[in-house]
GROMACS .gro file of N, CA and C in nm:
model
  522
    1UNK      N    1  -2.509  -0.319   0.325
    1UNK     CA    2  -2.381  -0.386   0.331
    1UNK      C    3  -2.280  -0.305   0.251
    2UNK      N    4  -2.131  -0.294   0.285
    2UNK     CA    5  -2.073  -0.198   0.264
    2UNK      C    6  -1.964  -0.266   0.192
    3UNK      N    7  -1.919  -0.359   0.068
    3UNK     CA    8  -1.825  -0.409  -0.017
    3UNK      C    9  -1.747  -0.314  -0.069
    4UNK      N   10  -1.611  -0.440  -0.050
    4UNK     CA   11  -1.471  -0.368  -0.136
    4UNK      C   12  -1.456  -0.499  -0.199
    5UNK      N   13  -1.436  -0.431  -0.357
    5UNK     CA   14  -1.373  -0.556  -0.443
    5UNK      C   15  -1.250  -0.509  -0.521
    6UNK      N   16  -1.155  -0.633  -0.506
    6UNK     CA   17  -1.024  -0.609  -0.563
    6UNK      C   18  -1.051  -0.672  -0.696
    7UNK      N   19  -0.975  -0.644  -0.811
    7UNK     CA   20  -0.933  -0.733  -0.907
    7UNK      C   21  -0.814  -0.757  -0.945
    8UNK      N   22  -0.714  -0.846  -0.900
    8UNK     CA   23  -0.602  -0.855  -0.893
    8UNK      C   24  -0.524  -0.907  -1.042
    9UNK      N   25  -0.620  -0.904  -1.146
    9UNK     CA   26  -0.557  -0.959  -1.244
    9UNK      C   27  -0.492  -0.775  -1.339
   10UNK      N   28  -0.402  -0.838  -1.413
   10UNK     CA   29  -0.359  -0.685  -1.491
   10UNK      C   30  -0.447  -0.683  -1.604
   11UNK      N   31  -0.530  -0.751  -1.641
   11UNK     CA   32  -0.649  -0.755  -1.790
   11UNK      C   33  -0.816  -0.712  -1.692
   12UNK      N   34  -0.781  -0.553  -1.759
   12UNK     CA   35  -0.936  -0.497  -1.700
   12UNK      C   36  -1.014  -0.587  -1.821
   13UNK      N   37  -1.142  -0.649  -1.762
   13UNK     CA   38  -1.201  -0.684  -1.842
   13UNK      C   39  -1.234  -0.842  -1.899
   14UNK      N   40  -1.114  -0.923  -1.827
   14UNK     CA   41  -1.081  -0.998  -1.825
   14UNK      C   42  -1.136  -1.081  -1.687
   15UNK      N   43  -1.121  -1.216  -1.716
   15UNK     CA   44  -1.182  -1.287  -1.652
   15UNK      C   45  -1.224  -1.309  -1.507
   16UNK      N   46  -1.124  -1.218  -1.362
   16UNK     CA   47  -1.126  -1.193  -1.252
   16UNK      C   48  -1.292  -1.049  -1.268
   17UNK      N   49  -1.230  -1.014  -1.380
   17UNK     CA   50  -1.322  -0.870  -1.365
   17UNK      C   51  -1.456  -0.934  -1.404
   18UNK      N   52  -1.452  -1.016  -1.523
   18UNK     CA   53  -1.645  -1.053  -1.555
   18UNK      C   54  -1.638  -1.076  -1.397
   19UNK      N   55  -1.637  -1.221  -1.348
   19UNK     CA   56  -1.657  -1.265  -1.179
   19UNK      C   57  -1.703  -1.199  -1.087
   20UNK      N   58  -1.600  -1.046  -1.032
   20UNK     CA   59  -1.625  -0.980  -0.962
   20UNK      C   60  -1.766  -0.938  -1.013
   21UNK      N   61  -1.789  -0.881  -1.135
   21UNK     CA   62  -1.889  -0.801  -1.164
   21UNK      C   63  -1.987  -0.909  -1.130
   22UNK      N   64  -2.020  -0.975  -1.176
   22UNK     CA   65  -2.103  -1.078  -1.170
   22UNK      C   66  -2.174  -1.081  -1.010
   23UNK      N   67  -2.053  -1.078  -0.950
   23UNK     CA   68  -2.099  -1.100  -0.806
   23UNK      C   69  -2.174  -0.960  -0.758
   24UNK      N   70  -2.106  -0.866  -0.765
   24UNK     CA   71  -2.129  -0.739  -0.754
   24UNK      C   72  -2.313  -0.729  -0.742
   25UNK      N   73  -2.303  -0.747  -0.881
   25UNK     CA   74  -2.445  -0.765  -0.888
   25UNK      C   75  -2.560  -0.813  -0.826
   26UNK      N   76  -2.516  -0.896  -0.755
   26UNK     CA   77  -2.577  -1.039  -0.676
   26UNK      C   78  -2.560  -0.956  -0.553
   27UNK      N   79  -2.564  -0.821  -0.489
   27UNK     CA   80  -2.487  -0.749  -0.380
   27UNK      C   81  -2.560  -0.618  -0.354
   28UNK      N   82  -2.612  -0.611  -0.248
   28UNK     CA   83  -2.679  -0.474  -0.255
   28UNK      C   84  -2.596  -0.400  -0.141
   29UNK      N   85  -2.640  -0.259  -0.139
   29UNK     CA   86  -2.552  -0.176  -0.032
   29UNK      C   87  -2.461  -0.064  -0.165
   30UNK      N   88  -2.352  -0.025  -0.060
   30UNK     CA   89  -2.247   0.011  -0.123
   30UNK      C   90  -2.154  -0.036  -0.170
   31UNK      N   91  -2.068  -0.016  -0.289
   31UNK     CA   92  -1.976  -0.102  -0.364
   31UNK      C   93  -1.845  -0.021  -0.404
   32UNK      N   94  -1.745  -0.094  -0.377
   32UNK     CA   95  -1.620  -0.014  -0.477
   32UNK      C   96  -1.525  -0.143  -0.481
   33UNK      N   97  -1.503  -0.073  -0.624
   33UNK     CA   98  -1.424  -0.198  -0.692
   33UNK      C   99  -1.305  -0.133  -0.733
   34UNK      N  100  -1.149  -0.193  -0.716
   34UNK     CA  101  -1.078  -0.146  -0.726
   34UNK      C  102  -0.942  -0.219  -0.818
   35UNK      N  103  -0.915  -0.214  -0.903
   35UNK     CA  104  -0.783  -0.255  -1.006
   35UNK      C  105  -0.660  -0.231  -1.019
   36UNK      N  106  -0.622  -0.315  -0.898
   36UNK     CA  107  -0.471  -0.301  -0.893
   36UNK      C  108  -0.380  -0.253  -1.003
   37UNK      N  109  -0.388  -0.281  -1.122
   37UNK     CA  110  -0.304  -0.305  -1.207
   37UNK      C  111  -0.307  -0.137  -1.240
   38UNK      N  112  -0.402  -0.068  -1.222
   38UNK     CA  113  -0.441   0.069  -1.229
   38UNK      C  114  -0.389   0.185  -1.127
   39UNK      N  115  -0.380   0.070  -0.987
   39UNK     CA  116  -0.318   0.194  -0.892
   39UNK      C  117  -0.205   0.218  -0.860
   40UNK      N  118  -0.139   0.274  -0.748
   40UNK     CA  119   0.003   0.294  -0.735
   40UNK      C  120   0.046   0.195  -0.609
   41UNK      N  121   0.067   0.094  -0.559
   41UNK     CA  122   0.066   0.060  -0.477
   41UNK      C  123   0.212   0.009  -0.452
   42UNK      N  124   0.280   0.067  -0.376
   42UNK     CA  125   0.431  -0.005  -0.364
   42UNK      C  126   0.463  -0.094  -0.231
   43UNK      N  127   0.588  -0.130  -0.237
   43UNK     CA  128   0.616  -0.289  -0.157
   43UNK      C  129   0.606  -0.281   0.004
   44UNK      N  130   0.608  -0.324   0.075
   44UNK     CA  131   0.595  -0.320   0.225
   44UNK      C  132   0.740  -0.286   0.229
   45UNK      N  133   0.801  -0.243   0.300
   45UNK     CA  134   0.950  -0.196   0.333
   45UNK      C  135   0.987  -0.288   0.484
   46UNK      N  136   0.859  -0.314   0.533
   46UNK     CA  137   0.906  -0.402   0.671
   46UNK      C  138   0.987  -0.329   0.781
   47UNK      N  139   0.903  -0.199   0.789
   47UNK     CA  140   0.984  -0.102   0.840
   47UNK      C  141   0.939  -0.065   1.012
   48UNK      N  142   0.809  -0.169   0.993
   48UNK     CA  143   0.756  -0.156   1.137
   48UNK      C  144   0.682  -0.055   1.187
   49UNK      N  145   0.674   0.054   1.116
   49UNK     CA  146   0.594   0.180   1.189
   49UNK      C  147   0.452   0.148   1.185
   50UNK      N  148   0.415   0.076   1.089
   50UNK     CA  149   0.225   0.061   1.101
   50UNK      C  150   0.242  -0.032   1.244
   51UNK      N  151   0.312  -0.109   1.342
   51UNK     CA  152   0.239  -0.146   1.437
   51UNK      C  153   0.237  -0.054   1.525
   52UNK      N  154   0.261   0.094   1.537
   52UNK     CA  155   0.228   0.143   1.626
   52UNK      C  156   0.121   0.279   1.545
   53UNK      N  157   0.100   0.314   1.434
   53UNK     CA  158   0.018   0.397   1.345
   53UNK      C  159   0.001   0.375   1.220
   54UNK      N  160   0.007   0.418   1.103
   54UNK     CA  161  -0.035   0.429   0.972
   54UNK      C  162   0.076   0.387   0.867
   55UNK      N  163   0.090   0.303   0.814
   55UNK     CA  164   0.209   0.268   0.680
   55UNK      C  165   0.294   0.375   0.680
   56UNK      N  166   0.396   0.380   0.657
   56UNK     CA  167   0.481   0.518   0.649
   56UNK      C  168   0.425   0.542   0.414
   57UNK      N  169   0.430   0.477   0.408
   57UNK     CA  170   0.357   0.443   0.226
   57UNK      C  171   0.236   0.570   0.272
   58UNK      N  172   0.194   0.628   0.202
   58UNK     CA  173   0.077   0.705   0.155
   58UNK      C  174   0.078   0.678   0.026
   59UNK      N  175   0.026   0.582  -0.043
   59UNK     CA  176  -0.063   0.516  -0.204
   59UNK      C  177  -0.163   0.509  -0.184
   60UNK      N  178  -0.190   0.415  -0.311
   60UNK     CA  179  -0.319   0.334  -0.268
   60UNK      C  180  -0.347   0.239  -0.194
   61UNK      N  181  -0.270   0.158  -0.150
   61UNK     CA  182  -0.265   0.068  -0.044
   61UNK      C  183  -0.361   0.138   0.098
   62UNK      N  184  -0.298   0.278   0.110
   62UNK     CA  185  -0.364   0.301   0.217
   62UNK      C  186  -0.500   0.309   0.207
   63UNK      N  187  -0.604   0.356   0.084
   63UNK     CA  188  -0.678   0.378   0.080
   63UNK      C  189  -0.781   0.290   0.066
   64UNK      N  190  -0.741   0.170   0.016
   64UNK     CA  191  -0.819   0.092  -0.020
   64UNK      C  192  -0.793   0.010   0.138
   65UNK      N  193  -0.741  -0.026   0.236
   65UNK     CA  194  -0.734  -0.074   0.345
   65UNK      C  195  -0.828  -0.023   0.488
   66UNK      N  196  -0.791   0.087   0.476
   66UNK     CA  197  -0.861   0.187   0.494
   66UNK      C  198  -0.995   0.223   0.480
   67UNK      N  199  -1.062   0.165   0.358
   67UNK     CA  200  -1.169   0.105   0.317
   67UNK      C  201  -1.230   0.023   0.397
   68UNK      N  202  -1.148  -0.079   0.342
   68UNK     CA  203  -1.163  -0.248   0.400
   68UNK      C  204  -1.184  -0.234   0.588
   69UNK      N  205  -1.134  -0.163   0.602
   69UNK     CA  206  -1.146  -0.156   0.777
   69UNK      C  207  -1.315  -0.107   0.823
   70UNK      N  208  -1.396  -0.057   0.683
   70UNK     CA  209  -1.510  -0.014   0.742
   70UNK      C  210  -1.616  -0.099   0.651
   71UNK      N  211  -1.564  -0.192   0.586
   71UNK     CA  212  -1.639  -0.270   0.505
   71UNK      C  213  -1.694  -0.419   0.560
   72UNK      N  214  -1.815  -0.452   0.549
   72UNK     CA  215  -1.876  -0.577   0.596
   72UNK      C  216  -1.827  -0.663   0.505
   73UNK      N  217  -1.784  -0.656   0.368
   73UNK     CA  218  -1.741  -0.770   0.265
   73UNK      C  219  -1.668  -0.741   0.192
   74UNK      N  220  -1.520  -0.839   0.183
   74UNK     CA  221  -1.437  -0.794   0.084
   74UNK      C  222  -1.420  -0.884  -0.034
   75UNK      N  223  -1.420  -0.865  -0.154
   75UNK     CA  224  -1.393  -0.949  -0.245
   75UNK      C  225  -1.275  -0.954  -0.303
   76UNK      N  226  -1.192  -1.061  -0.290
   76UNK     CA  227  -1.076  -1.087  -0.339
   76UNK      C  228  -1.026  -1.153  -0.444
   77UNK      N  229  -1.023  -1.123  -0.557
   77UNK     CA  230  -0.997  -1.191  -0.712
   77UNK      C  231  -0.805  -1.171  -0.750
   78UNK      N  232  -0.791  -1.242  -0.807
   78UNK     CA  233  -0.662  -1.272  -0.868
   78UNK      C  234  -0.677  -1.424  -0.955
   79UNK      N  235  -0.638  -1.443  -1.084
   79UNK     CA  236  -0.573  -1.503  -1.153
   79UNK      C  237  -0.426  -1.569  -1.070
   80UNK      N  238  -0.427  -1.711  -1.129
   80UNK     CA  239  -0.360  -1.789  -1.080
   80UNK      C  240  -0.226  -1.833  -1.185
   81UNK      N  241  -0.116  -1.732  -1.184
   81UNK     CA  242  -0.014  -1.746  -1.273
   81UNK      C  243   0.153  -1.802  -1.186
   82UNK      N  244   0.189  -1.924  -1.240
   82UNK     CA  245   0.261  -2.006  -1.227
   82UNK      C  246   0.268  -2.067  -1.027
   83UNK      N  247   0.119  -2.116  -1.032
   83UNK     CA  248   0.093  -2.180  -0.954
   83UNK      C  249   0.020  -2.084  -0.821
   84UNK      N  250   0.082  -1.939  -0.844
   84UNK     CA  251   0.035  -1.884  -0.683
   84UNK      C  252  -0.062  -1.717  -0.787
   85UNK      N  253  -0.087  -1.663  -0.693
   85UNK     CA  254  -0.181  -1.548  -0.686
   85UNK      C  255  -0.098  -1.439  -0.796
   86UNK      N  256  -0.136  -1.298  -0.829
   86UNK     CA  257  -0.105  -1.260  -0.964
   86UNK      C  258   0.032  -1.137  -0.878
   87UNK      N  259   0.127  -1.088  -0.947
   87UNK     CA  260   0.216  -1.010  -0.852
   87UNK      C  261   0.134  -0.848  -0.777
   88UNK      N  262   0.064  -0.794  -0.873
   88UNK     CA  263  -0.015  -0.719  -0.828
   88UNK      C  264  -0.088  -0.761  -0.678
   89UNK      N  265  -0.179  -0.870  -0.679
   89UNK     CA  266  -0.246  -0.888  -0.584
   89UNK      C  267  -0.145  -0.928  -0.454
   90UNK      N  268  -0.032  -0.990  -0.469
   90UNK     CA  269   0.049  -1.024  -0.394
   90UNK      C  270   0.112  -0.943  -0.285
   91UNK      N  271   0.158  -0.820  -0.384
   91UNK     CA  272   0.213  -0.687  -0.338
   91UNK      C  273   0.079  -0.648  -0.212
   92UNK      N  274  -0.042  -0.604  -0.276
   92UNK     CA  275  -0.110  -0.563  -0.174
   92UNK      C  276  -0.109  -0.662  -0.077
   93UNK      N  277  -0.163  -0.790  -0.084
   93UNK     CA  278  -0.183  -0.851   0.038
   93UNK      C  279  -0.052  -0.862   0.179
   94UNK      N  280   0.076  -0.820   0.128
   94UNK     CA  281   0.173  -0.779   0.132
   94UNK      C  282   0.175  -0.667   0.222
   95UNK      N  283   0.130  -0.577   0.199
   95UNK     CA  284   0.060  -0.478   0.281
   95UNK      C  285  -0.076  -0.462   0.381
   96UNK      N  286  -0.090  -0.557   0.360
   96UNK     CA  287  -0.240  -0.623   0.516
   96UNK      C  288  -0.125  -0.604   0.621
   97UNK      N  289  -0.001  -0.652   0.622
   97UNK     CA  290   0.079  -0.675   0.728
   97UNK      C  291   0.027  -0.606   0.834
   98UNK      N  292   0.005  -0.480   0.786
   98UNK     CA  293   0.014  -0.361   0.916
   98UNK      C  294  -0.118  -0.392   0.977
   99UNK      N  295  -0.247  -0.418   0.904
   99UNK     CA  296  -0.349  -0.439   0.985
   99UNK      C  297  -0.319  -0.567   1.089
  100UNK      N  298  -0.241  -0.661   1.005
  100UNK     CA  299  -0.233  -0.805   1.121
  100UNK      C  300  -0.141  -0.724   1.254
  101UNK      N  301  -0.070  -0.614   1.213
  101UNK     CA  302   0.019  -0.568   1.369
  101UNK      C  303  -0.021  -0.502   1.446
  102UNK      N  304  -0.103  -0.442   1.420
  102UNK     CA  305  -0.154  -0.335   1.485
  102UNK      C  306  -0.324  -0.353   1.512
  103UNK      N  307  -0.319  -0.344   1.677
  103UNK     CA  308  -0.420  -0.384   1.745
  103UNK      C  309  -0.524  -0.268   1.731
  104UNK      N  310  -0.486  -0.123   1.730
  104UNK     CA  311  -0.599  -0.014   1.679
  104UNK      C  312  -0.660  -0.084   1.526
  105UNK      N  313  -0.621  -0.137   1.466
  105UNK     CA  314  -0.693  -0.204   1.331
  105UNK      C  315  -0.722  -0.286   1.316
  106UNK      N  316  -0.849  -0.366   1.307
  106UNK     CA  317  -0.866  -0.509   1.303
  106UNK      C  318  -1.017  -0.536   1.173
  107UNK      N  319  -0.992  -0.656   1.087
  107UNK     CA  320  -1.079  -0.700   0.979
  107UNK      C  321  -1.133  -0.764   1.037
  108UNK      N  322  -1.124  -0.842   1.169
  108UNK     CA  323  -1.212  -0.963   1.215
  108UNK      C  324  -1.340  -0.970   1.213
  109UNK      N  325  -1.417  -1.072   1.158
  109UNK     CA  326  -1.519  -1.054   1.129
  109UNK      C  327  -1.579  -1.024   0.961
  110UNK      N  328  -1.524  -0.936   0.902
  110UNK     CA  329  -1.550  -0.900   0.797
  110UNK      C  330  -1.501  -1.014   0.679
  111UNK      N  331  -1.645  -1.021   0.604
  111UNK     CA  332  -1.667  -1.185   0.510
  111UNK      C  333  -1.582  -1.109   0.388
  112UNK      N  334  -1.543  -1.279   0.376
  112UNK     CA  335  -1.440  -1.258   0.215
  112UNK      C  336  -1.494  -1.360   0.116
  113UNK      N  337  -1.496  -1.330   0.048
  113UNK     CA  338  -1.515  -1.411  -0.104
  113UNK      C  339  -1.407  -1.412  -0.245
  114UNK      N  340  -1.326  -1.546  -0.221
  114UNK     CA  341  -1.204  -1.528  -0.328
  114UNK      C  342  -1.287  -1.555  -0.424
  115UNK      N  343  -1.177  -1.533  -0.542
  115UNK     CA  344  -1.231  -1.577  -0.695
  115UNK      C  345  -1.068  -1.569  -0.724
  116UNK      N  346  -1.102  -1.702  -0.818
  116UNK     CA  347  -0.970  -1.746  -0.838
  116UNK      C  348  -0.960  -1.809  -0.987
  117UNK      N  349  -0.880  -1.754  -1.101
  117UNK     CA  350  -0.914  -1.800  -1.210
  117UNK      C  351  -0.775  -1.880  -1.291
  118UNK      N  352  -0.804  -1.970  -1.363
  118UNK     CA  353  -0.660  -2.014  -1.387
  118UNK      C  354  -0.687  -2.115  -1.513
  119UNK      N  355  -0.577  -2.092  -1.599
  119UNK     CA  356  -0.577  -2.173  -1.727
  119UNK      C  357  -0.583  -2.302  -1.700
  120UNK      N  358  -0.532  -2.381  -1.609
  120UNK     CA  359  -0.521  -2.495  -1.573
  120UNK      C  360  -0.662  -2.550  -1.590
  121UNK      N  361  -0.716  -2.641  -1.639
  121UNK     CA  362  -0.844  -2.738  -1.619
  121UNK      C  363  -0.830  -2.813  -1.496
  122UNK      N  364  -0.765  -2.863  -1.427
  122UNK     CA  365  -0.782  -2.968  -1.311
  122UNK      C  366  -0.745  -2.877  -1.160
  123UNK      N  367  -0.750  -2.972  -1.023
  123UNK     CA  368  -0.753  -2.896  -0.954
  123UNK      C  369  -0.588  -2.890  -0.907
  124UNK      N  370  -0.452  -2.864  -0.974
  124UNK     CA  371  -0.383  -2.869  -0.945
  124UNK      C  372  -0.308  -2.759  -0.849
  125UNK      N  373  -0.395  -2.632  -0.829
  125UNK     CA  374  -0.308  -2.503  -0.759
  125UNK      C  375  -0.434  -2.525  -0.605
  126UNK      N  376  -0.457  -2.633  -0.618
  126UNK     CA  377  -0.624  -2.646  -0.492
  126UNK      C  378  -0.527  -2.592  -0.386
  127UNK      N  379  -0.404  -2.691  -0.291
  127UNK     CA  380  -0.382  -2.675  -0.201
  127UNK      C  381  -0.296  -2.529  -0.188
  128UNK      N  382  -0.282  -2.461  -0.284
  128UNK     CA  383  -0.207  -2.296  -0.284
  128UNK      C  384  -0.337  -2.227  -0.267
  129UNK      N  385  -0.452  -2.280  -0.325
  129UNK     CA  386  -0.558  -2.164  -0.325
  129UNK      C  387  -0.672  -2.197  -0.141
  130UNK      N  388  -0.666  -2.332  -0.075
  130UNK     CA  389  -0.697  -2.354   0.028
  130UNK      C  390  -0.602  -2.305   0.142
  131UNK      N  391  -0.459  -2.271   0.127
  131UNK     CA  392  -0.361  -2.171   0.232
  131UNK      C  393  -0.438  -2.016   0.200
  132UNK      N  394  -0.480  -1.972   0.089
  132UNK     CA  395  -0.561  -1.848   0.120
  132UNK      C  396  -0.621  -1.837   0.223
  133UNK      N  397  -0.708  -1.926   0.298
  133UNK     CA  398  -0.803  -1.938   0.391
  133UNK      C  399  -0.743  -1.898   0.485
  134UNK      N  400  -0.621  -1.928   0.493
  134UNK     CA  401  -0.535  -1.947   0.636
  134UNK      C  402  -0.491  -1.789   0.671
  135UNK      N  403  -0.391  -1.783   0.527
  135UNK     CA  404  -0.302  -1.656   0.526
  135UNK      C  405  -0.370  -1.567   0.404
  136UNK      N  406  -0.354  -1.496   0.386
  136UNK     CA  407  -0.374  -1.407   0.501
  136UNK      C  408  -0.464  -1.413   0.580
  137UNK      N  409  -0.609  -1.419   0.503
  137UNK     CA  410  -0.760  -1.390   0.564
  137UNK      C  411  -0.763  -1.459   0.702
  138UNK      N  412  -0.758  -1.565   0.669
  138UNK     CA  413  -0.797  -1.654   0.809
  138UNK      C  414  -0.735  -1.607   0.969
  139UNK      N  415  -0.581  -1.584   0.887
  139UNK     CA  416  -0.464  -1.500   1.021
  139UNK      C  417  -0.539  -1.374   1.083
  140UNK      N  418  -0.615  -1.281   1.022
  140UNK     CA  419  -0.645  -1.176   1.039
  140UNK      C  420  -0.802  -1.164   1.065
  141UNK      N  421  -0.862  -1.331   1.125
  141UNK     CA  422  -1.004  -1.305   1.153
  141UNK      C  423  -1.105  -1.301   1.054
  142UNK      N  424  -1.077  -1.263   0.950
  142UNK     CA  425  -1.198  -1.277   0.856
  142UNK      C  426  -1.287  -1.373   0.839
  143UNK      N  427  -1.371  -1.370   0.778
  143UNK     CA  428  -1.449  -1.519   0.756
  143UNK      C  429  -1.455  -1.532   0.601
  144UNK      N  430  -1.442  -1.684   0.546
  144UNK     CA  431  -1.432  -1.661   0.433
  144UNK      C  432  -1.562  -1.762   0.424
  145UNK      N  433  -1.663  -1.643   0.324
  145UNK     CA  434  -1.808  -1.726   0.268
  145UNK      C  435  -1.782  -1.759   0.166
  146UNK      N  436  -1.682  -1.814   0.111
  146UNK     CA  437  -1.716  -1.885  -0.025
  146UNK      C  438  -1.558  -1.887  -0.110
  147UNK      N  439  -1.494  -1.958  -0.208
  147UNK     CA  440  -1.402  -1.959  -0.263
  147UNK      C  441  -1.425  -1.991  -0.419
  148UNK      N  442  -1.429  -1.949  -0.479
  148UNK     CA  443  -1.459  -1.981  -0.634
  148UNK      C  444  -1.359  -1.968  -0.726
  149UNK      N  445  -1.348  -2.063  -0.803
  149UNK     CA  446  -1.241  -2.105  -0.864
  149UNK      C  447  -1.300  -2.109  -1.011
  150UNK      N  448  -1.246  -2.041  -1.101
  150UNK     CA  449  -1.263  -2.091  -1.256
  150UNK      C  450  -1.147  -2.164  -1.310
  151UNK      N  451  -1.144  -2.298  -1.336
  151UNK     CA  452  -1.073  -2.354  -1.436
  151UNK      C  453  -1.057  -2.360  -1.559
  152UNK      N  454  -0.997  -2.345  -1.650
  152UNK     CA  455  -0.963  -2.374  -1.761
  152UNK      C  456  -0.965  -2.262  -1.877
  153UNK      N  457  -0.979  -2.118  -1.743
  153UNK     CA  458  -1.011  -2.036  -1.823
  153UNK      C  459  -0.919  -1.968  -1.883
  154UNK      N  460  -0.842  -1.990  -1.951
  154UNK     CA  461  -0.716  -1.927  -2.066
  154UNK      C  462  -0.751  -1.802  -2.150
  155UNK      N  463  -0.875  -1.812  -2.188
  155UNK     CA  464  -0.908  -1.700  -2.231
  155UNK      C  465  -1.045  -1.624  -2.219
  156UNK      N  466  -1.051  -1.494  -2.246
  156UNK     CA  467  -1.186  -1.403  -2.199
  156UNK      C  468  -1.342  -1.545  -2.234
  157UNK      N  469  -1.354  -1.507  -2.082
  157UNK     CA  470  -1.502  -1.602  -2.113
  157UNK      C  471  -1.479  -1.744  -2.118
  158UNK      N  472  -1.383  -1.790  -2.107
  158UNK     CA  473  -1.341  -1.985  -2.085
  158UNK      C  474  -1.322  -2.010  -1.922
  159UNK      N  475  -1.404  -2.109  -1.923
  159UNK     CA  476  -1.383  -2.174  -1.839
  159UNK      C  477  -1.482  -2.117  -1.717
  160UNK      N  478  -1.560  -2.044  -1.723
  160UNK     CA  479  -1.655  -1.996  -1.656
  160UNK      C  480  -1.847  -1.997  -1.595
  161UNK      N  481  -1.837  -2.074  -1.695
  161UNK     CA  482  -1.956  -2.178  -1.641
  161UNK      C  483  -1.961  -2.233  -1.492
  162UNK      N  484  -1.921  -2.296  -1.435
  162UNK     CA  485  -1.962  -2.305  -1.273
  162UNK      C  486  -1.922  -2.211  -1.152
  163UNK      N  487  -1.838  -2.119  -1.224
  163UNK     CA  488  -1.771  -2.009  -1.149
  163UNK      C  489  -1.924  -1.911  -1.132
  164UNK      N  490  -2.001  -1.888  -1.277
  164UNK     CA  491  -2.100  -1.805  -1.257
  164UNK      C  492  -2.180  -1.879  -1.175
  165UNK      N  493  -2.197  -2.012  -1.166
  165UNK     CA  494  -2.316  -2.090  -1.146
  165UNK      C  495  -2.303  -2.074  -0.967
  166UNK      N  496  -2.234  -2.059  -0.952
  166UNK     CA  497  -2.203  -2.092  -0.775
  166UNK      C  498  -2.198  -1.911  -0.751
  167UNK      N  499  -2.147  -1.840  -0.802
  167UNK     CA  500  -2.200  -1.681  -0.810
  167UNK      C  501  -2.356  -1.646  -0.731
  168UNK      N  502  -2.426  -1.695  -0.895
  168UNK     CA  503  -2.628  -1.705  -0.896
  168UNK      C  504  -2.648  -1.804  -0.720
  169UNK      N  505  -2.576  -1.849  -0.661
  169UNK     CA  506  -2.629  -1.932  -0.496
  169UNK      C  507  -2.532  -1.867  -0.428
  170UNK      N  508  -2.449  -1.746  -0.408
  170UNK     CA  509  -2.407  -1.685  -0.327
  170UNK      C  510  -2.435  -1.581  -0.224
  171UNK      N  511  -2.552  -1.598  -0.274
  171UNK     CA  512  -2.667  -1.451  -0.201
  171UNK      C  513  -2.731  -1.518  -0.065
  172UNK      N  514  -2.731  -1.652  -0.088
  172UNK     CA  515  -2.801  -1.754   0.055
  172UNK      C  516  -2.700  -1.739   0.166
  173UNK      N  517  -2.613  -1.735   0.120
  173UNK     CA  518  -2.478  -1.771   0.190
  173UNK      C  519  -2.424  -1.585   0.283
  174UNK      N  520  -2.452  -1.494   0.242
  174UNK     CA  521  -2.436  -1.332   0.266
  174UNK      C  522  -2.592  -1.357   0.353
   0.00000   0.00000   0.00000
């Protein structure tokens, strides 16, 4: 099995990143994990040329998509700051556009697994983090095996107890 994992939070090390790793682990095949906050990735311009070829952008965006186009599983992490997804992760998903336009490129099929972490204790960002399903992933065919959510986690290592726990039963589910 051939995984791409994002970590959309800007704290390497930090709570999106234990998760991913965590899962990682739980994952055999090939792996690459990738940290937004680390790469160069700039804004969609909405310029239209990816529906007929390649982003007019040459970053990282391309590369890591590019990826994702030959990958059986993508993992999608971001921290949940003032109600929606982190700006880093935003920006990229931002840039899927071109795969949703363009019919030479398609994710369909290929399983996703969010992870979603947020200071909040209760389930108040549920119905922002259940439109994930939809938009992008869902728009673009994917299948999503699983959504995991850490609450209350404010700081390194809080709030992560059932986030790992549902991790350790994610392997039934792949």
């Amino acid at each position: 099995m051939k995984t791409v994992a994002i970590v959309g939070s800007p704290r390497k090390d930090g709570n999106c990143d234990i998760l991913v790793n965590k899962l990682l682990e739980k994952i055999d095949g090939e792996k690459s994990i990738y940290y937004l906050n680390e790469l160069d990735i700039g804004f969609c311009k909405a310029c239209q040329a990816c529906q007929k070829g390649d982003c007019v952008k040459d970053d990282d965006a391309r590369k890591i998509i590019t990826e994702m186009l030959e990958a059986d599983l993508f993992i999608f992490s971001s921290p949940i700051y003032y109600g929606q997804m982190s700006g880093q992760a935003k920006t990229l998903i931002d840039r899927f556009y071109q795969v949703s336009q363009n019919p030479d490129k398609t994710l369909e099929g290929t399983k996703v697994i969010e992870i979603f972490t947020q200071a909040q204790p209760s389930d108040a960002f549920a119905a922002y983090i259940d439109s994930m399903k939809v938009i992008p992933f869902g728009y673009m065919g994917m299948e999503i095996v699983d959504t995991i959510v850490a609450k209350g986690a404010a700081g390194k290592g809080d709030g992560l107890e059932e986030a790992i726990a549902q991790i350790e039963k994610i392997g039934d589910k792949l």
